[in-house]
Amino acid sequence: GESVGLHLPTLSVQEGDNSIINCAYSNSASDYFIWYKQESGKGPQFIIDIRSNMDKRQGQRVTVLLNKTVKHLSLQIAATQPGDSAVYFCAETPSSYKLIFGSGTRLLVRP
Amino acid sequence: GAVVSQHPSWVICKSGTSVKIECRSLDFQATTMFWYRQFPKQSLMLMATSNEGSKATYEQGVEKDKFLINHASLTLSTLTVTSAHPEDSSFYICSARDLDGLNQPQHFGDGTRLSIL
């Protein structure tokens, strides 16, 4: 049955507005970070990544910010569209091969 | 590029049955593939790392005799859930990383929804 008491935090934004999704990571040794988008019933889809020697990286409509001092990562989506509605996960690599996922944020885009 | 295919996408079977899930990298070679499990409204939890030509590495708390992993080639890893029970019902997702994939993103399959009656 469904898990009790476990709910993804939800960010609701108006179509066209900018979205900011935040993530706190746990391991100060992590040197590579990725944001994934997961739509219902599908696997995670790569959005953007950043290495620990950078604090900002931009893609198409997306920007990732990394603050190593407070172990914080954020994903900014410009001009949010209905197709952006999904669950977003940050992931960190505390070792050279293992990927550890954050708890996720559901993004809902209001038309 | 970097497509990972999982099969089957959905399976329902009776308690006690063993179920095999395949994960294939279609357009790249992967010495390492990963198996995750995801319960509803939760994040992905790494179960094991599948290494081509050697034994898989299991995360703490994951029974290696329950979840058998075989990685016989650079493009195929299989996960067999042995003697499955209702508590094994979940969304199983694999990922793969390219051969030169240090600090490269893992590419994910679209998951297998397993329902045990």
XYZ file of C-alpha atoms in Angstrom:
228
model
C 0.000 0.000 0.000
C 0.934 3.632 -0.138
C 3.439 4.917 2.376
C 1.934 6.954 5.194
C 3.264 10.371 6.068
C 5.645 10.665 3.141
C 4.887 13.589 0.873
C 7.137 15.334 -1.581
C 7.435 19.072 -1.008
C 5.580 20.871 -3.755
C 6.367 24.096 -5.544
C 3.447 25.632 -7.406
C 4.203 28.361 -9.934
C 2.308 30.291 -12.549
C 3.142 29.508 -16.160
C 5.730 31.983 -17.373
C 7.174 32.672 -13.934
C 10.617 31.561 -12.846
C 10.988 28.543 -10.568
C 13.658 27.908 -7.971
C 14.068 24.440 -6.529
C 16.443 23.973 -3.627
C 18.424 21.021 -2.371
C 20.694 20.437 0.602
C 23.322 17.789 0.085
C 24.994 15.846 2.824
C 28.553 14.925 1.938
C 31.225 17.602 1.834
C 33.409 15.229 -0.201
C 30.951 15.234 -3.112
C 32.518 16.822 -6.167
C 29.880 16.383 -8.857
C 26.199 17.237 -8.757
C 23.324 16.595 -11.115
C 19.725 17.683 -11.405
C 17.240 15.158 -12.774
C 13.612 15.531 -13.823
C 11.262 12.608 -13.339
C 7.850 12.448 -14.942
C 5.222 10.051 -13.692
C 5.997 6.425 -14.529
C 9.349 7.236 -16.117
C 12.990 7.173 -15.182
C 14.958 10.306 -14.258
C 15.996 12.541 -17.118
C 19.258 14.491 -16.983
C 18.807 18.265 -16.857
C 22.112 19.849 -15.912
C 25.250 19.085 -13.929
C 27.942 21.034 -12.135
C 31.357 20.212 -10.743
C 32.581 21.395 -7.379
C 35.111 23.784 -8.903
C 32.234 25.887 -10.223
C 29.470 27.810 -8.453
C 27.163 28.430 -11.404
C 26.332 26.777 -14.670
C 23.730 27.714 -17.230
C 21.858 25.664 -19.765
C 18.861 26.324 -21.891
C 16.305 27.961 -19.556
C 17.984 26.313 -16.561
C 20.694 27.456 -14.172
C 22.297 25.488 -11.370
C 23.916 27.242 -8.420
C 26.262 25.516 -6.005
C 27.181 26.830 -2.563
C 29.744 24.470 -1.083
C 30.033 26.450 2.142
C 26.509 25.561 3.198
C 26.204 22.451 1.012
C 23.336 23.852 -0.984
C 22.318 23.377 -4.576
C 19.557 25.124 -6.480
C 17.905 24.753 -9.873
C 16.404 27.791 -11.525
C 13.982 27.338 -14.403
C 13.204 30.433 -16.424
C 9.776 31.037 -17.948
C 8.321 27.855 -16.506
C 6.109 25.899 -18.886
C 3.418 23.248 -18.281
C 5.827 20.636 -19.625
C 8.147 21.421 -16.737
C 5.677 19.880 -14.281
C 7.459 16.877 -12.767
C 9.449 15.786 -9.739
C 12.963 17.185 -9.588
C 15.818 15.455 -7.804
C 19.282 16.662 -7.034
C 21.988 14.027 -6.839
C 25.516 14.082 -5.465
C 28.533 11.869 -5.972
C 30.394 11.223 -2.715
C 32.606 8.739 -4.541
C 33.741 8.347 -8.115
C 30.886 6.083 -9.115
C 28.019 6.247 -6.643
C 25.109 8.656 -7.081
C 23.027 9.628 -4.055
C 19.627 11.212 -4.661
C 17.967 13.903 -2.628
C 14.371 13.605 -1.508
C 12.830 15.423 -4.471
C 10.502 18.373 -5.100
C 7.295 18.266 -7.092
C 6.873 21.225 -9.451
C 3.324 22.106 -10.460
C 2.833 24.694 -13.177
C -0.514 26.501 -13.108
C -1.853 27.559 -16.519
C 22.509 9.307 -27.757
C 22.998 7.622 -24.365
C 19.808 5.576 -24.379
C 19.138 2.996 -21.698
C 16.355 0.499 -22.285
C 14.633 -1.495 -19.571
C 12.428 -4.526 -20.065
C 9.762 -5.301 -19.093
C 8.204 -1.965 -18.240
C 5.518 -3.562 -16.125
C 5.036 -6.993 -14.601
C 2.465 -8.572 -12.315
C 3.125 -11.973 -10.858
C 2.198 -14.269 -8.021
C 4.019 -14.402 -4.716
C 6.938 -16.819 -4.825
C 7.739 -16.198 -8.471
C 11.167 -15.034 -9.609
C 11.212 -12.062 -11.943
C 14.036 -10.979 -14.242
C 14.483 -7.372 -15.359
C 16.849 -6.425 -18.174
C 18.780 -3.197 -18.563
C 20.511 -2.436 -21.853
C 22.658 0.458 -22.990
C 21.668 0.854 -26.627
C 24.250 3.178 -28.101
C 27.167 3.085 -25.680
C 29.138 0.621 -23.627
C 28.896 0.571 -19.865
C 31.286 -1.229 -17.536
C 29.105 -0.077 -14.678
C 25.343 -0.156 -14.337
C 23.280 0.700 -11.296
C 20.032 -0.638 -9.917
C 17.674 1.542 -7.911
C 14.360 0.987 -6.198
C 11.745 3.687 -5.799
C 8.635 3.479 -3.630
C 5.682 5.835 -4.238
C 6.407 9.474 -3.414
C 9.944 8.644 -2.414
C 13.361 9.147 -3.891
C 15.513 6.619 -5.702
C 17.490 4.343 -3.424
C 20.605 2.689 -4.802
C 20.407 -1.077 -4.400
C 23.568 -2.255 -6.081
C 26.306 -1.453 -8.542
C 26.666 -3.912 -11.381
C 30.180 -4.400 -12.713
C 30.815 -6.066 -16.051
C 32.687 -9.320 -15.585
C 32.713 -9.249 -11.792
C 30.415 -9.476 -8.803
C 27.949 -6.742 -8.045
C 28.426 -4.464 -5.076
C 25.346 -4.269 -2.864
C 24.309 -1.405 -0.627
C 23.846 -2.003 3.060
C 20.571 -3.744 3.823
C 20.071 -5.157 0.326
C 20.036 -8.948 0.248
C 22.331 -10.208 -2.479
C 20.652 -13.620 -2.529
C 17.286 -11.968 -2.980
C 18.311 -9.590 -5.737
C 20.604 -11.395 -8.144
C 22.564 -9.226 -10.535
C 24.374 -10.366 -13.638
C 26.392 -8.074 -15.904
C 27.646 -10.393 -18.604
C 28.408 -7.831 -21.299
C 29.173 -4.157 -21.711
C 25.586 -3.459 -22.748
C 23.446 -5.705 -20.562
C 22.784 -6.095 -16.857
C 19.973 -8.150 -15.362
C 18.287 -7.997 -11.971
C 16.423 -11.082 -10.792
C 14.081 -10.714 -7.850
C 13.975 -14.228 -6.444
C 10.917 -15.644 -4.695
C 9.211 -12.278 -4.862
C 6.715 -11.269 -2.186
C 4.258 -8.349 -1.997
C 6.771 -6.212 -0.076
C 9.063 -6.412 -3.121
C 6.482 -4.531 -5.171
C 8.141 -1.333 -6.293
C 9.480 0.663 -9.236
C 12.901 -0.672 -10.219
C 15.121 1.597 -12.291
C 18.497 0.964 -13.844
C 21.113 3.394 -15.028
C 24.353 3.163 -16.915
C 27.436 5.271 -17.291
C 29.641 5.456 -20.356
C 33.046 3.762 -20.287
C 34.855 7.043 -19.756
C 32.131 8.197 -17.436
C 33.958 9.466 -14.386
C 32.035 12.560 -13.379
C 29.605 12.076 -16.211
C 25.856 11.779 -15.717
C 24.261 8.389 -15.378
C 21.606 7.678 -17.986
C 18.431 6.056 -16.749
C 15.993 3.553 -18.144
C 12.274 4.138 -17.856
C 11.871 1.699 -14.992
C 10.019 -1.534 -14.356
C 6.923 -1.478 -12.220
C 6.774 -4.760 -10.321
C 3.559 -5.815 -8.616
C 3.508 -9.005 -6.584
C 0.099 -10.401 -5.734
